[in-house]
Coordinates of C-alpha atoms and ligand atoms in Angstrom, one line a residue:
X1 CA -71.4 -56.4 -22.4
X2 CA -73.7 -57.6 -19.1
X3 CA -71.5 -57.1 -15.6
X4 CA -72.0 -59.7 -13.2
X5 CA -71.5 -59.2 -9.7
X6 CA -72.2 -61.7 -6.4
X7 CA -71.1 -62.4 -2.8
X8 CA -71.4 -64.2 0.7
X9 CA -70.9 -63.7 3.9
X10 CA -69.9 -60.3 6.0
X11 CA -71.6 -57.8 7.4
X12 CA -72.0 -55.7 3.7
X13 CA -73.6 -58.2 1.2
X14 CA -75.6 -55.0 -0.6
X15 CA -73.6 -52.6 0.1
X16 CA -70.9 -54.8 -2.2
X17 CA -73.6 -55.4 -4.2
X18 CA -74.5 -52.2 -5.3
X19 CA -71.5 -50.1 -5.2
X20 CA -70.2 -53.0 -7.7
X21 CA -72.8 -52.2 -9.9
X22 CA -71.7 -48.8 -9.7
X23 CA -68.4 -50.4 -11.1
X24 CA -69.3 -52.4 -13.5
X25 CA -71.3 -49.3 -15.1
X26 CA -68.6 -48.0 -17.4
X27 CA -69.1 -51.6 -18.9
X28 CA -72.5 -49.6 -20.6
X29 CA -76.3 -51.8 -19.6
X30 CA -80.1 -50.5 -20.2
X31 CA -80.8 -52.2 -17.5
X32 CA -79.9 -54.1 -13.2
X33 CA -81.0 -56.2 -11.3
X34 CA -80.4 -57.6 -7.8
X35 CA -80.9 -60.6 -5.8
X36 CA -80.5 -61.5 -2.1
X37 CA -80.8 -64.5 0.5
X38 CA -81.9 -63.0 3.8
X39 CA -83.4 -63.7 6.7
X40 CA -86.8 -62.5 7.3
X41 CA -87.5 -60.7 10.6
X42 CA -91.1 -61.6 10.2
X43 CA -91.5 -64.9 11.2
X44 CA -89.7 -67.4 13.2
X45 CA -90.0 -70.9 11.9
X46 CA -90.7 -73.7 14.2
X47 CA -89.4 -77.0 12.9
X48 CA -87.8 -79.7 15.2
X49 CA -83.8 -78.9 13.2
X50 CA -84.3 -75.3 12.9
X51 CA -85.3 -74.6 16.5
X52 CA -85.8 -70.2 16.8
X53 CA -84.4 -70.1 13.3
X54 CA -85.6 -66.7 11.2
X55 CA -86.6 -68.5 7.6
X56 CA -84.6 -68.1 4.9
X57 CA -86.4 -65.8 1.5
X58 CA -84.9 -65.1 -2.2
X59 CA -85.7 -60.9 -2.7
X60 CA -85.7 -60.1 -6.0
X61 CA -84.9 -56.3 -7.4
X62 CA -84.7 -55.0 -10.9
X63 CA -84.8 -52.0 -12.9
X64 CA -84.6 -50.8 -16.9
X65 CA -84.7 -47.3 -16.3
X66 CA -81.1 -46.9 -18.2
X67 CA -78.6 -44.8 -16.4
X68 CA -81.0 -44.8 -13.8
X69 CA -81.5 -48.0 -12.7
X70 CA -78.9 -48.6 -10.5
X71 CA -80.9 -45.3 -7.3
X72 CA -83.8 -47.5 -8.7
X73 CA -82.4 -50.3 -7.5
X74 CA -80.8 -49.0 -4.0
X75 CA -84.4 -47.5 -2.5
X76 CA -85.5 -50.8 -3.3
X77 CA -83.5 -52.5 -1.3
X78 CA -83.8 -50.8 1.2
X79 CA -87.2 -52.5 1.9
X80 CA -85.3 -56.0 1.7
X81 CA -84.9 -57.5 5.7
X82 CA -81.5 -58.3 7.0
X83 CA -79.6 -59.9 7.7
X84 CA -78.8 -60.1 4.4
X85 CA -76.6 -63.6 3.3
X86 CA -75.3 -63.4 -0.3
X87 CA -76.0 -61.7 -3.3
X88 CA -75.9 -62.0 -7.2
X89 CA -76.2 -58.5 -8.6
X90 CA -76.8 -58.1 -12.6
X91 CA -76.5 -55.0 -15.6
X92 CA -77.9 -56.2 -18.1
X93 CA -76.3 -54.8 -22.2
X94 CA -79.3 -56.6 -24.5
X95 CA -78.3 -58.9 -26.0
X96 CA -81.3 -61.6 -26.8
X97 CA -84.5 -59.2 -26.1
X98 CA -85.0 -55.4 -25.0
X99 CA -84.6 -53.6 -22.2
X100 CA -87.3 -54.1 -19.8
X101 CA -87.8 -54.8 -16.0
X102 CA -89.5 -58.5 -17.5
X103 CA -85.4 -58.6 -18.8
X104 CA -83.4 -57.7 -16.3
X105 CA -81.7 -60.4 -14.3
X106 CA -82.0 -61.9 -11.4
X107 CA -84.2 -64.5 -13.7
X108 CA -86.0 -67.0 -11.4
X109 CA -87.5 -70.4 -11.3
X110 CA -91.5 -71.1 -11.0
X111 CA -90.4 -72.1 -7.4
X112 CA -89.3 -68.5 -6.8
X113 CA -86.0 -70.3 -4.9
X114 CA -84.2 -70.1 -7.4
X115 CA -82.2 -66.9 -9.9
X116 CA -79.1 -66.7 -12.0
X117 CA -77.0 -64.4 -14.2
X118 CA -76.0 -64.5 -16.8
X119 CA -73.1 -62.6 -19.3
X120 CA -73.3 -64.4 -22.8
X121 CA -75.3 -65.5 -25.2
X122 CA -77.2 -69.8 -24.5
X123 CA -77.1 -70.6 -28.9
X124 CA -79.4 -73.0 -27.8
X125 CA -81.3 -71.3 -25.7
X126 CA -84.8 -71.5 -28.4
X127 CA -84.7 -75.2 -28.3
X128 CA -84.8 -75.6 -24.8
X129 CA -86.9 -72.9 -24.1
X130 CA -89.5 -75.1 -26.0
X131 CA -88.8 -78.2 -23.3
X132 CA -89.1 -76.6 -20.8
X133 CA -92.5 -75.2 -21.5
X134 CA -93.2 -79.2 -22.6
X135 CA -92.3 -80.4 -19.8
X136 CA -94.6 -77.2 -17.3
X137 CA -92.1 -74.4 -16.2
X138 CA -93.3 -70.6 -17.0
X139 CA -90.6 -68.6 -18.8
X140 CA -91.9 -65.1 -18.8
X141 CA -89.0 -62.7 -20.3
X142 CA -87.5 -63.0 -24.0
X143 CA -84.0 -63.9 -23.3
X144 CA -81.5 -66.4 -23.4
X145 CA -80.9 -66.8 -19.9
X146 CA -83.7 -67.7 -18.1
X147 CA -83.7 -71.5 -19.5
X148 CA -80.6 -72.1 -17.3
X149 CA -82.9 -70.9 -13.8
X150 CA -85.6 -73.3 -14.8
X151 CA -82.8 -76.0 -16.2
X152 CA -81.3 -75.7 -12.4
X153 CA -84.7 -75.8 -11.0
X154 CA -85.8 -79.1 -13.3
X155 CA -81.7 -81.1 -12.2
X156 CA -82.8 -80.0 -8.0
X157 CA -86.0 -81.6 -8.7
X158 CA -85.1 -84.6 -10.6
X159 CA -82.6 -85.2 -7.6
X160 CA -79.2 -83.6 -8.2
X161 CA -77.8 -83.6 -4.6
X162 CA -76.8 -79.5 -4.4
X163 CA -77.6 -76.4 -5.9
X164 CA -73.5 -77.1 -7.4
X165 CA -74.8 -80.8 -8.5
X166 CA -78.1 -79.3 -10.0
X167 CA -75.7 -76.1 -12.4
X168 CA -73.5 -78.7 -13.7
X169 CA -76.0 -80.4 -14.8
X170 CA -77.5 -77.6 -16.8
X171 CA -74.3 -76.7 -18.2
X172 CA -74.0 -80.2 -20.1
X173 CA -76.5 -78.9 -22.0
X174 CA -76.1 -75.3 -22.8
X175 CA -73.3 -74.3 -26.3
X176 CA -72.7 -71.3 -26.2
X177 CA -70.8 -69.1 -24.1
X178 CA -71.4 -67.6 -20.3
X179 CA -70.4 -66.3 -17.5
X180 CA -73.4 -67.1 -14.6
X181 CA -73.9 -66.7 -10.6
X182 CA -76.5 -69.2 -9.6
X183 CA -78.7 -67.7 -5.6
X184 CA -80.9 -71.1 -4.2
X185 CA -82.7 -70.6 -0.4
X186 CA -82.4 -73.5 0.3
X187 CA -78.7 -73.4 0.7
X188 CA -78.3 -69.1 1.2
X189 CA -74.7 -68.6 1.7
X190 CA -73.3 -70.7 -0.8
X191 CA -73.1 -69.1 -5.1
X192 CA -72.6 -71.2 -7.6
X193 CA -70.6 -69.2 -10.3
X194 CA -69.3 -71.1 -14.0
X195 CA -68.0 -69.4 -16.6
X196 CA -67.1 -70.3 -20.9
X197 CA -66.2 -67.8 -23.0
X198 CA -67.1 -63.9 -20.8
X199 CA -64.9 -63.9 -18.1
X200 CA -65.8 -64.2 -14.4
X201 CA -62.8 -63.1 -11.4
X202 CA -63.4 -64.7 -7.4
X203 CA -62.0 -63.1 -4.5
X204 CA -61.7 -64.2 -1.3
X205 CA -60.8 -62.7 2.5
X206 CA -61.2 -65.2 5.6
X207 CA -65.0 -63.9 5.7
X208 CA -66.5 -63.6 2.4
X209 CA -65.9 -65.0 -1.2
X210 CA -66.3 -62.4 -3.7
X211 CA -68.0 -62.8 -7.8
X212 CA -67.3 -60.4 -10.8
X213 CA -67.3 -60.2 -14.8
X214 CA -64.0 -58.1 -13.7
X215 CA -61.9 -57.1 -11.3
X216 CA -62.7 -53.3 -11.0
X217 CA -65.8 -54.5 -9.2
X218 CA -63.8 -55.5 -7.2
X219 CA -61.3 -53.6 -6.2
X220 CA -60.3 -52.2 -2.5
X221 CA -62.1 -55.1 -1.1
X222 CA -59.3 -57.3 -1.3
X223 CA -56.5 -58.4 -3.6
X224 CA -57.0 -62.3 -3.7
X225 CA -58.1 -63.1 -7.4
X226 CA -59.1 -66.1 -9.2
X227 CA -59.7 -66.2 -12.2
X228 CA -61.7 -68.6 -13.3
X229 CA -61.3 -70.5 -16.9
X230 CA -62.9 -72.2 -19.4
X231 CA -65.5 -74.5 -18.1
X232 CA -64.7 -74.1 -14.5
X233 CA -67.0 -73.8 -12.4
X234 CA -66.7 -72.3 -8.8
X235 CA -68.6 -72.4 -5.1
X236 CA -68.4 -70.0 -3.3
X237 CA -69.3 -70.1 0.8
X238 CA -68.2 -66.9 3.2
X239 CA -64.4 -67.7 3.6
X240 CA -64.2 -70.6 1.4
X241 CA -63.5 -71.5 -2.2
X242 CA -63.9 -74.8 -4.0
X243 CA -63.5 -75.0 -7.7
X244 CA -64.4 -78.2 -9.4
X245 CA -64.7 -78.2 -14.4
X246 CA -68.0 -79.0 -15.6
X247 CA -67.9 -82.0 -14.8
X248 CA -66.9 -81.8 -11.3
X249 CA -63.2 -83.3 -11.2
X250 CA -61.3 -80.8 -8.1
X251 CA -58.9 -77.9 -9.9
X252 CA -56.9 -76.5 -8.3
X253 CA -58.0 -72.6 -7.8
X254 CA -53.6 -70.4 -9.0
X255 CA -54.1 -67.0 -6.9
X256 CA -52.6 -63.8 -8.5
X257 CA -52.5 -60.4 -6.8
X258 CA -53.6 -56.7 -8.8
X259 CA -52.0 -53.5 -8.2
X260 CA -53.7 -51.3 -10.1
X261 CA -55.9 -48.3 -9.2
X262 CA -59.9 -48.3 -10.7
X263 CA -59.5 -47.0 -13.6
X264 CA -56.5 -48.8 -15.3
X265 CA -58.4 -52.3 -14.0
X266 CA -61.7 -50.6 -16.0
X267 CA -58.8 -50.9 -19.2
X268 CA -58.1 -54.3 -18.5
X269 CA -54.9 -53.8 -17.8
X270 CA -54.8 -51.8 -22.2
X271 CA -53.4 -47.8 -21.2
X272 CA -56.9 -47.2 -22.8
X273 CA -60.1 -47.9 -24.0
X274 CA -59.2 -48.1 -27.6
X275 CA -57.0 -50.9 -27.0
X276 CA -59.0 -53.0 -25.4
X277 CA -61.5 -52.1 -27.4
X278 CA -59.2 -53.4 -30.9
X279 CA -58.2 -56.6 -28.6
X280 CA -61.8 -57.2 -28.2
X281 CA -62.3 -58.2 -31.1
X282 CA -61.7 -61.3 -32.0
X283 CA -64.8 -62.1 -29.1
X284 CA -66.2 -59.2 -30.7
X285 CA -66.5 -61.2 -34.5
X286 CA -66.9 -64.5 -32.6
X287 CA -70.4 -62.9 -30.5
X288 CA -71.7 -62.1 -33.7
X289 CA -71.2 -64.9 -35.8
X290 CA -72.3 -67.1 -33.0
X291 CA -76.3 -69.2 -32.9
X292 CA -76.4 -67.8 -36.3
X293 CA -73.9 -69.7 -38.3
X294 CA -74.3 -73.3 -38.2
X295 CA -71.8 -76.6 -37.6
X296 CA -73.6 -78.4 -40.9
X297 CA -73.8 -75.2 -43.2
X298 CA -76.5 -73.4 -42.2
X299 CA -77.7 -70.0 -41.6
X300 CA -80.2 -68.5 -38.9
X301 CA -80.4 -65.3 -38.8
X302 CA -84.0 -65.8 -37.0
X303 CA -84.2 -62.1 -35.3
X304 CA -84.2 -59.9 -38.9
X305 CA -88.3 -59.8 -38.4
X306 CA -88.8 -60.1 -41.8
X307 CA -89.1 -64.0 -43.1
X308 CA -86.5 -65.4 -46.4
X309 CA -90.0 -64.3 -48.4
X310 CA -89.8 -60.7 -47.9
X311 CA -85.8 -61.0 -49.0
X312 CA -86.6 -63.1 -51.5
X313 CA -88.6 -60.3 -52.9
X314 CA -85.6 -57.8 -53.4
X315 CA -84.6 -56.5 -56.3
X316 CA -82.1 -54.4 -55.4
X317 CA -80.1 -53.6 -52.1
X318 CA -78.9 -50.1 -50.5
X319 CA -76.6 -48.7 -48.0
X320 CA -76.7 -45.7 -46.4
X321 CA -74.6 -44.9 -43.4
X322 CA -71.4 -42.8 -42.0
X323 CA -67.6 -43.2 -41.1
X324 CA -66.3 -46.1 -40.3
X325 CA -69.9 -47.6 -40.5
X326 CA -69.9 -46.7 -44.4
X327 CA -67.3 -47.8 -44.9
X328 CA -68.2 -51.5 -43.2
X329 CA -71.7 -51.2 -45.5
X330 CA -68.7 -50.9 -48.6
X331 CA -66.8 -53.4 -47.5
X332 CA -69.8 -56.1 -47.2
X333 CA -71.1 -54.5 -51.2
X334 CA -68.5 -56.5 -52.8
X335 CA -70.1 -60.1 -51.0
X336 CA -73.5 -59.1 -51.3
X337 CA -73.0 -58.6 -55.6
X338 CA -71.1 -61.3 -56.0
X339 CA -72.5 -64.0 -54.0
X340 CA -76.8 -62.7 -54.1
X341 CA -76.4 -61.1 -57.9
X342 CA -78.2 -58.0 -57.0
X343 CA -77.4 -54.8 -57.5
X344 CA -76.3 -52.9 -54.2
X345 CA -75.9 -49.6 -54.2
X346 CA -74.1 -47.3 -51.4
X347 CA -74.6 -43.6 -50.3
X348 CA -73.0 -41.3 -47.2
X349 CA -76.6 -41.4 -45.0
X350 CA -76.2 -37.0 -45.3
X351 CA -76.1 -37.8 -49.3
X352 CA -78.9 -40.5 -49.1
X353 CA -81.6 -37.8 -47.9
X354 CA -81.8 -35.6 -50.5
X355 CA -81.1 -36.9 -53.6
X356 CA -84.3 -38.2 -54.6
X357 CA -82.9 -41.6 -55.1
X358 CA -84.7 -44.2 -57.0
X359 CA -86.1 -47.3 -53.8
X360 CA -88.8 -48.3 -54.2
X361 CA -90.8 -51.6 -52.1
X362 CA -88.0 -54.1 -54.2
X363 CA -85.2 -52.1 -52.0
X364 CA -83.8 -53.3 -48.7
X365 CA -82.4 -50.1 -47.7
X366 CA -79.8 -51.2 -45.0
X367 CA -79.3 -48.9 -42.6
X368 CA -75.3 -49.5 -40.9
X369 CA -74.7 -48.1 -37.2
X370 CA -72.5 -48.7 -34.2
X371 CA -75.0 -46.3 -32.4
X372 CA -78.3 -46.8 -33.8
X373 CA -78.6 -43.2 -33.6
X374 CA -76.4 -41.3 -36.4
X375 CA -79.4 -38.7 -36.9
X376 CA -77.9 -38.6 -40.7
X377 CA -78.4 -42.5 -40.9
X378 CA -81.7 -42.5 -39.2
X379 CA -83.3 -39.2 -41.8
X380 CA -82.1 -41.9 -44.4
X381 CA -83.5 -44.3 -43.2
X382 CA -86.8 -41.9 -42.3
X383 CA -86.9 -41.3 -46.5
X384 CA -86.6 -44.3 -47.7
X385 CA -89.2 -45.8 -45.4
X386 CA -91.5 -43.0 -47.3
X387 CA -90.7 -44.0 -51.2
X388 CA -91.8 -47.4 -49.7
X389 CA -88.4 -49.0 -49.7
X390 CA -87.6 -52.1 -46.6
X391 CA -85.6 -51.0 -43.8
X392 CA -83.3 -53.0 -41.8
X393 CA -80.7 -51.8 -39.6
X394 CA -77.1 -53.4 -38.6
X395 CA -76.6 -52.3 -35.2
X396 CA -74.5 -52.6 -31.9
X397 CA -77.2 -50.9 -29.4
X398 CA -80.3 -53.1 -28.4
X399 CA -83.3 -51.1 -28.9
X400 CA -81.7 -47.7 -30.7
X401 CA -83.7 -45.5 -32.1
X402 CA -83.0 -46.7 -35.7
X403 CA -84.2 -50.2 -34.6
X404 CA -88.0 -49.3 -33.0
X405 CA -88.4 -47.9 -37.4
X406 CA -86.4 -50.5 -38.6
X407 CA -88.2 -53.8 -40.0
X408 CA -85.6 -55.9 -39.4
X409 CA -82.7 -55.8 -37.5
X410 CA -79.8 -57.6 -37.3
X411 CA -77.4 -56.6 -34.1
X412 CA -73.2 -56.7 -33.8
X413 CA -72.2 -57.9 -31.0
X414 CA -69.0 -55.9 -29.7
X415 CA -70.7 -54.8 -26.4
X416 CA -70.5 -51.2 -25.5
X417 CA -68.4 -49.5 -27.4
X418 CA -66.2 -46.8 -25.3
X419 CA -63.8 -45.5 -27.0
X420 CA -65.2 -42.6 -29.6
X421 CA -62.8 -43.7 -32.6
X422 CA -64.7 -47.2 -33.8
X423 CA -63.0 -50.2 -33.4
X424 CA -64.7 -53.4 -32.7
X425 CA -68.2 -51.8 -33.6
X426 CA -66.9 -51.9 -37.4
X427 CA -65.4 -55.2 -37.4
X428 CA -68.5 -56.2 -35.9
X429 CA -70.9 -54.7 -38.6
X430 CA -68.6 -55.7 -41.7
X431 CA -69.7 -60.0 -40.1
X432 CA -73.0 -59.6 -39.9
X433 CA -73.7 -57.9 -43.1
X434 CA -71.2 -60.9 -44.4
X435 CA -73.9 -62.7 -42.8
X436 CA -76.6 -60.9 -44.7
X437 CA -74.3 -61.4 -47.6
X438 CA -74.7 -64.8 -47.3
X439 CA -78.4 -65.5 -45.6
X440 CA -79.1 -63.1 -49.4
X441 CA -77.4 -65.7 -51.4
X442 CA -79.0 -69.1 -49.0
X443 CA -82.2 -66.9 -49.9
X444 CA -81.8 -66.0 -53.9
X445 CA -80.3 -69.7 -54.5
X446 CA -76.8 -67.0 -56.0
X447 CA -74.9 -70.2 -54.2
X448 CA -74.3 -74.5 -54.0
X449 CA -75.1 -75.4 -49.9
X450 CA -70.6 -76.5 -50.7
X451 CA -70.0 -73.4 -51.4
X452 CA -71.9 -71.4 -48.5
X453 CA -70.7 -74.2 -45.8
X454 CA -67.1 -73.3 -47.2
X455 CA -67.7 -69.5 -46.5
X456 CA -69.1 -70.8 -43.2
X457 CA -65.7 -72.6 -42.7
X458 CA -63.7 -69.3 -42.8
X459 CA -66.2 -67.3 -41.2
X460 CA -65.3 -69.5 -38.4
X461 CA -61.8 -68.8 -38.9
X462 CA -62.0 -65.5 -38.5
X463 CA -61.9 -64.1 -35.0
X464 CA -58.5 -66.4 -34.8
X465 CA -56.6 -64.3 -37.9
X466 CA -58.1 -60.3 -35.8
X467 CA -56.0 -62.4 -33.5
X468 CA -53.4 -63.2 -34.9
X469 CA -53.9 -58.9 -36.6
X470 CA -54.4 -57.5 -33.4
X471 CA -51.5 -59.0 -31.0
X472 CA -48.7 -57.2 -34.2
X473 CA -48.9 -54.0 -32.5
X474 CA -45.4 -53.1 -31.6
X475 CA -44.4 -54.3 -35.0
X476 CA -46.8 -51.4 -36.8
X477 CA -45.4 -49.6 -33.6
X478 CA -42.4 -49.6 -35.4
X479 CA -43.2 -49.6 -38.4
X480 CA -44.7 -46.0 -36.7
X481 CA -42.2 -44.3 -35.5
X482 CA -40.4 -44.6 -38.9
X483 CA -42.6 -41.9 -40.3
X484 CA -43.3 -40.2 -37.1
X485 CA -42.6 -36.7 -39.5
X486 CA -44.8 -37.5 -41.7
X487 CA -47.6 -35.1 -43.0
X488 CA -49.2 -36.3 -45.7
X489 CA -50.7 -39.9 -46.0
X490 CA -52.5 -41.4 -48.8
X491 CA -53.8 -44.8 -48.8
X492 CA -55.0 -46.8 -51.5
X493 CA -55.9 -50.2 -52.1
X494 CA -58.5 -51.9 -55.5
X495 CA -61.6 -54.0 -55.1
X496 CA -62.2 -54.8 -51.4
X497 CA -58.8 -52.9 -50.3
X498 CA -59.8 -49.4 -51.5
X499 CA -62.7 -49.5 -48.3
X500 CA -59.9 -51.1 -46.0
X501 CA -57.6 -48.2 -47.2
X502 CA -61.0 -45.2 -47.0
X503 CA -60.9 -46.7 -43.3
X504 CA -57.0 -46.4 -42.5
X505 CA -57.2 -43.0 -43.5
X506 CA -59.9 -42.0 -41.7
X507 CA -58.5 -43.8 -38.6
X508 CA -55.2 -42.3 -38.7
X509 CA -57.8 -39.0 -39.7
X510 CA -59.3 -38.8 -36.3
X511 CA -56.7 -39.8 -33.9
X512 CA -53.3 -38.3 -35.5
X513 CA -54.9 -35.1 -36.2
X514 CA -52.9 -36.5 -40.0
X515 CA -54.0 -34.7 -43.8
X516 CA -55.1 -38.9 -45.2
X517 CA -56.3 -39.6 -47.8
X518 CA -57.9 -43.1 -49.3
X519 CA -58.3 -43.6 -53.3
X520 CA -58.5 -47.0 -54.5
X521 CA -55.3 -46.5 -56.3
X522 CA -56.2 -47.1 -60.3
X523 CA -57.4 -43.9 -59.2
X524 CA -54.2 -42.5 -58.7
X525 CA -53.0 -41.5 -62.4
X526 CA -56.2 -39.8 -62.2
X527 CA -54.8 -36.5 -60.7
X528 CA -54.1 -37.3 -56.5
X529 CA -50.5 -39.0 -57.6
X530 CA -50.1 -35.0 -58.4
X531 CA -50.0 -35.5 -54.4
X532 CA -46.3 -37.8 -54.4
X533 CA -43.0 -36.6 -53.7
X534 CA -40.4 -37.9 -51.4
X535 CA -41.5 -38.6 -48.4
X536 CA -45.1 -38.5 -49.0
X537 CA -45.8 -41.7 -47.0
X538 CA -48.9 -44.3 -48.9
X539 CA -50.1 -46.9 -47.3
X540 CA -51.7 -49.7 -49.8
X541 CA -53.4 -53.1 -49.2
X542 CA -51.7 -56.1 -50.9
X543 CA -53.5 -58.1 -49.9
X544 CA -53.4 -61.3 -52.8
X545 CA -57.2 -60.5 -53.6
X546 CA -57.1 -61.4 -56.9
X547 CA -55.9 -57.7 -58.0
X548 CA -52.4 -58.1 -56.8
X549 CA -50.2 -57.3 -60.4
X550 CA -52.4 -54.2 -60.6
X551 CA -52.0 -52.5 -57.1
X552 CA -47.8 -53.5 -57.8
X553 CA -48.1 -51.4 -60.9
X554 CA -49.5 -48.3 -58.4
X555 CA -47.3 -49.0 -55.8
X556 CA -44.0 -48.4 -58.6
X557 CA -45.6 -45.2 -59.4
X558 CA -45.7 -44.3 -56.3
X559 CA -42.2 -45.4 -55.4
X560 CA -40.5 -43.8 -58.8
X561 CA -41.4 -40.3 -57.0
X562 CA -40.1 -41.5 -54.2
X563 CA -42.9 -41.6 -51.9
X564 CA -42.2 -44.7 -48.7
X565 CA -44.0 -47.0 -49.0
X566 CA -46.1 -49.2 -46.1
X567 CA -48.4 -52.1 -47.4
X568 CA -50.3 -54.9 -45.7
X569 CA -49.4 -58.4 -47.1
X570 CA -50.2 -62.2 -45.9
X571 CA -47.6 -63.3 -44.1
X572 CA -44.8 -65.0 -45.7
X573 CA -45.1 -63.3 -49.0
X574 CA -41.7 -61.2 -49.2
X575 CA -42.2 -60.8 -52.7
X576 CA -44.6 -58.2 -52.0
X577 CA -41.9 -57.3 -49.0
X578 CA -39.8 -57.2 -51.1
X579 CA -41.7 -54.4 -53.2
X580 CA -42.4 -52.4 -49.4
X581 CA -39.7 -49.6 -47.2
X582 CA -42.5 -51.6 -44.7
X583 CA -45.0 -54.0 -44.3
X584 CA -48.4 -54.9 -42.1
X585 CA -48.4 -58.7 -42.0
X586 CA -52.2 -59.9 -41.7
X587 CA -53.0 -63.8 -42.4
X588 CA -54.4 -64.7 -45.0
X589 CA -58.4 -65.4 -45.4
X590 CA -61.0 -65.6 -48.0
X591 CA -60.8 -61.7 -50.4
X592 CA -64.1 -61.1 -49.6
X593 CA -63.7 -61.7 -45.6
X594 CA -59.8 -60.4 -46.1
X595 CA -61.4 -57.2 -45.4
X596 CA -62.1 -58.0 -41.7
X597 CA -58.3 -58.8 -41.0
X598 CA -56.3 -56.1 -43.3
X599 CA -58.3 -53.2 -41.6
X600 CA -56.6 -54.6 -38.6
X601 CA -52.9 -53.5 -39.1
X602 CA -54.8 -49.5 -40.2
X603 CA -55.7 -49.2 -36.6
X604 CA -53.0 -50.4 -34.9
X605 CA -51.5 -47.6 -37.0
X606 CA -53.4 -45.1 -36.5
X607 CA -54.2 -45.2 -32.6
X608 CA -49.5 -45.8 -32.7
X609 CA -48.8 -42.4 -34.5
X610 CA -51.7 -40.5 -32.1
X611 CA -49.6 -42.1 -29.4
X612 CA -46.5 -41.3 -30.8
X613 CA -47.6 -37.2 -30.8
X614 CA -49.0 -37.2 -27.7
X615 CA -52.7 -37.2 -28.8
X616 CA -55.3 -38.8 -26.7
X617 CA -57.2 -41.7 -28.3
X618 CA -60.4 -42.3 -26.1
X619 CA -62.0 -38.9 -26.5
X620 CA -59.7 -36.8 -30.1
X621 CA -60.6 -33.6 -30.7
X622 CA -64.0 -32.8 -32.3
X623 CA -65.1 -35.9 -32.0
X624 CA -68.2 -37.2 -30.4
X625 CA -69.5 -41.1 -30.3
X626 CA -73.2 -40.3 -31.2
X627 CA -73.4 -38.4 -33.8
X628 CA -76.9 -36.4 -33.5
X629 CA -76.9 -33.3 -35.4
X630 CA -77.3 -33.2 -39.4
Ligands
LIG1 C1 -65.8 -43.6 -36.7 O1 -64.6 -43.7 -36.0 C2 -66.6 -42.2 -36.3 N1 -66.1 -42.3 -34.7 C3 -67.6 -42.0 -36.9 O2 -67.5 -41.8 -38.7 C4 -68.5 -42.9 -37.3 O3 -68.5 -44.1 -37.2 C5 -70.0 -42.0 -37.4 O4 -70.3 -41.6 -37.1 C6 -71.0 -42.8 -37.2 O5 -71.2 -43.8 -36.8 P1 -72.6 -44.8 -36.2 O6 -71.5 -45.5 -36.9 O7 -73.0 -44.7 -34.4 O8 -73.7 -44.9 -37.2

């Protein structure tokens, strides 16, 4: 996700901005930029009120050279006049609009006197852009963010009594998530900040005021922090902080002190990135849904780049992916077939490439990849295109290789995932694929609008349910401690529980290096049950998704052979609990959406066992975050 840094006051404004951007690099970015209010030393304004005062100007620099962007910014900044009064900076993780200098923040209004940086998603950016363009504003980027700075400009032109009031007026028009900072020539010492969903923290000293997306960017600058809450607006001036609600009601900010070092701060206080990213899953799911699922029950996947007419002509879907992305595809296959009544084949990408699959113009081949660079999947999609198929990619990285070659793209919005094991990107992938399944059903008319609305309601409820599951790490750790010395693990599931079992086994293998296999529970008696003996740990997906009785029959088979039984069960389901040695509780949800919630305890279980065995959960042995070899 994007990173924001801002500062006013003191004589190190530019250094704080550049250093803060460098500290935000770990969040991942593709471009960066900064804006400064500086005193122009080339002339002195002669004005009755400002006799002898050098004019202030707004200076901006941007770079879209990936991880070299900050170096380029620093070089450009050597040319900025001094002294610098205030500044805002931004590292961009593209969501709307490809990585480019033109899309990099800060964005300026028409006059070039106001600058804004933003982290989040402006849901109604399209309608606001149309309104602003119609009123004569010139929008120059592909981003959702740019509408904000023009709304501020319009509010000032309409008589807003200052920058803070203009930002309030602008944000009253905005729907979606934002953390933003605004700078303007006319109030050169003022940084106006506001947040909704996306985080912002303020740091204060007696002579400066700092703002950042997270504490790491400000560590060492101050130890007095104020975390802004949702729908709050802050006015930062040198040594002064005023906080109000977006409606303008005063708020008494509460200071917090932080003893973290830089590494701990980047993990937001978590022990490692994997646990931080597991806890970011509710937001990853919510952001993937944002501005695509509308209250009136319709879906808008307008970034697909293929029209509904093309989707209506599809007579078969093929999903190709690797690892956890393959499991996400398998989880969504059930929903896609049930809702859209389309045959859905799914294949491991490295197999798909070489088996001369039956694919033609009527086939939609869906590539699923968090990195968008996995060569097995990339080559499989090229093979699909060679055979005439339409290719759609579900990806977490804007402008990744696969997205540039695809006919259509559906981005997950999990933000950068630093842990090698896929967690939040996996949940975001399932969510995006469910949205695609619903879109196909709507286009093909195979679901009534009323049913779609009900399903959208269930989707909207997912982030909270994922949050409940994520917050049960201690309970899962207690279960992991019970079986910490086991050496053989079977994961079982039926229907949508089967790919959840596969993902649970993969997580355990890649994090704790233990022998684990996932099976469809009905397959046990066809061989795998020979593996079961006293001490074998069997983990089953036993949520109420319609095949519970059959699942319990399989559980009885392995129990009678001495296995230790751990079951994922819906909250309050004491009947299932009575059949298990331990339970991993999850909230109930629609059966076809249940993998998004049911997989969480398996992530936590693998994480807990790996930690108990003393392994590095962020960088497991032999694994890479992006597999660019065949
Ligand atoms: C999952 O935890 C692993 N890191 C791995 O299986 C991964 O899912 C697979 O390599 C696919 O990666 P991709 O999503 O970037 O294509």
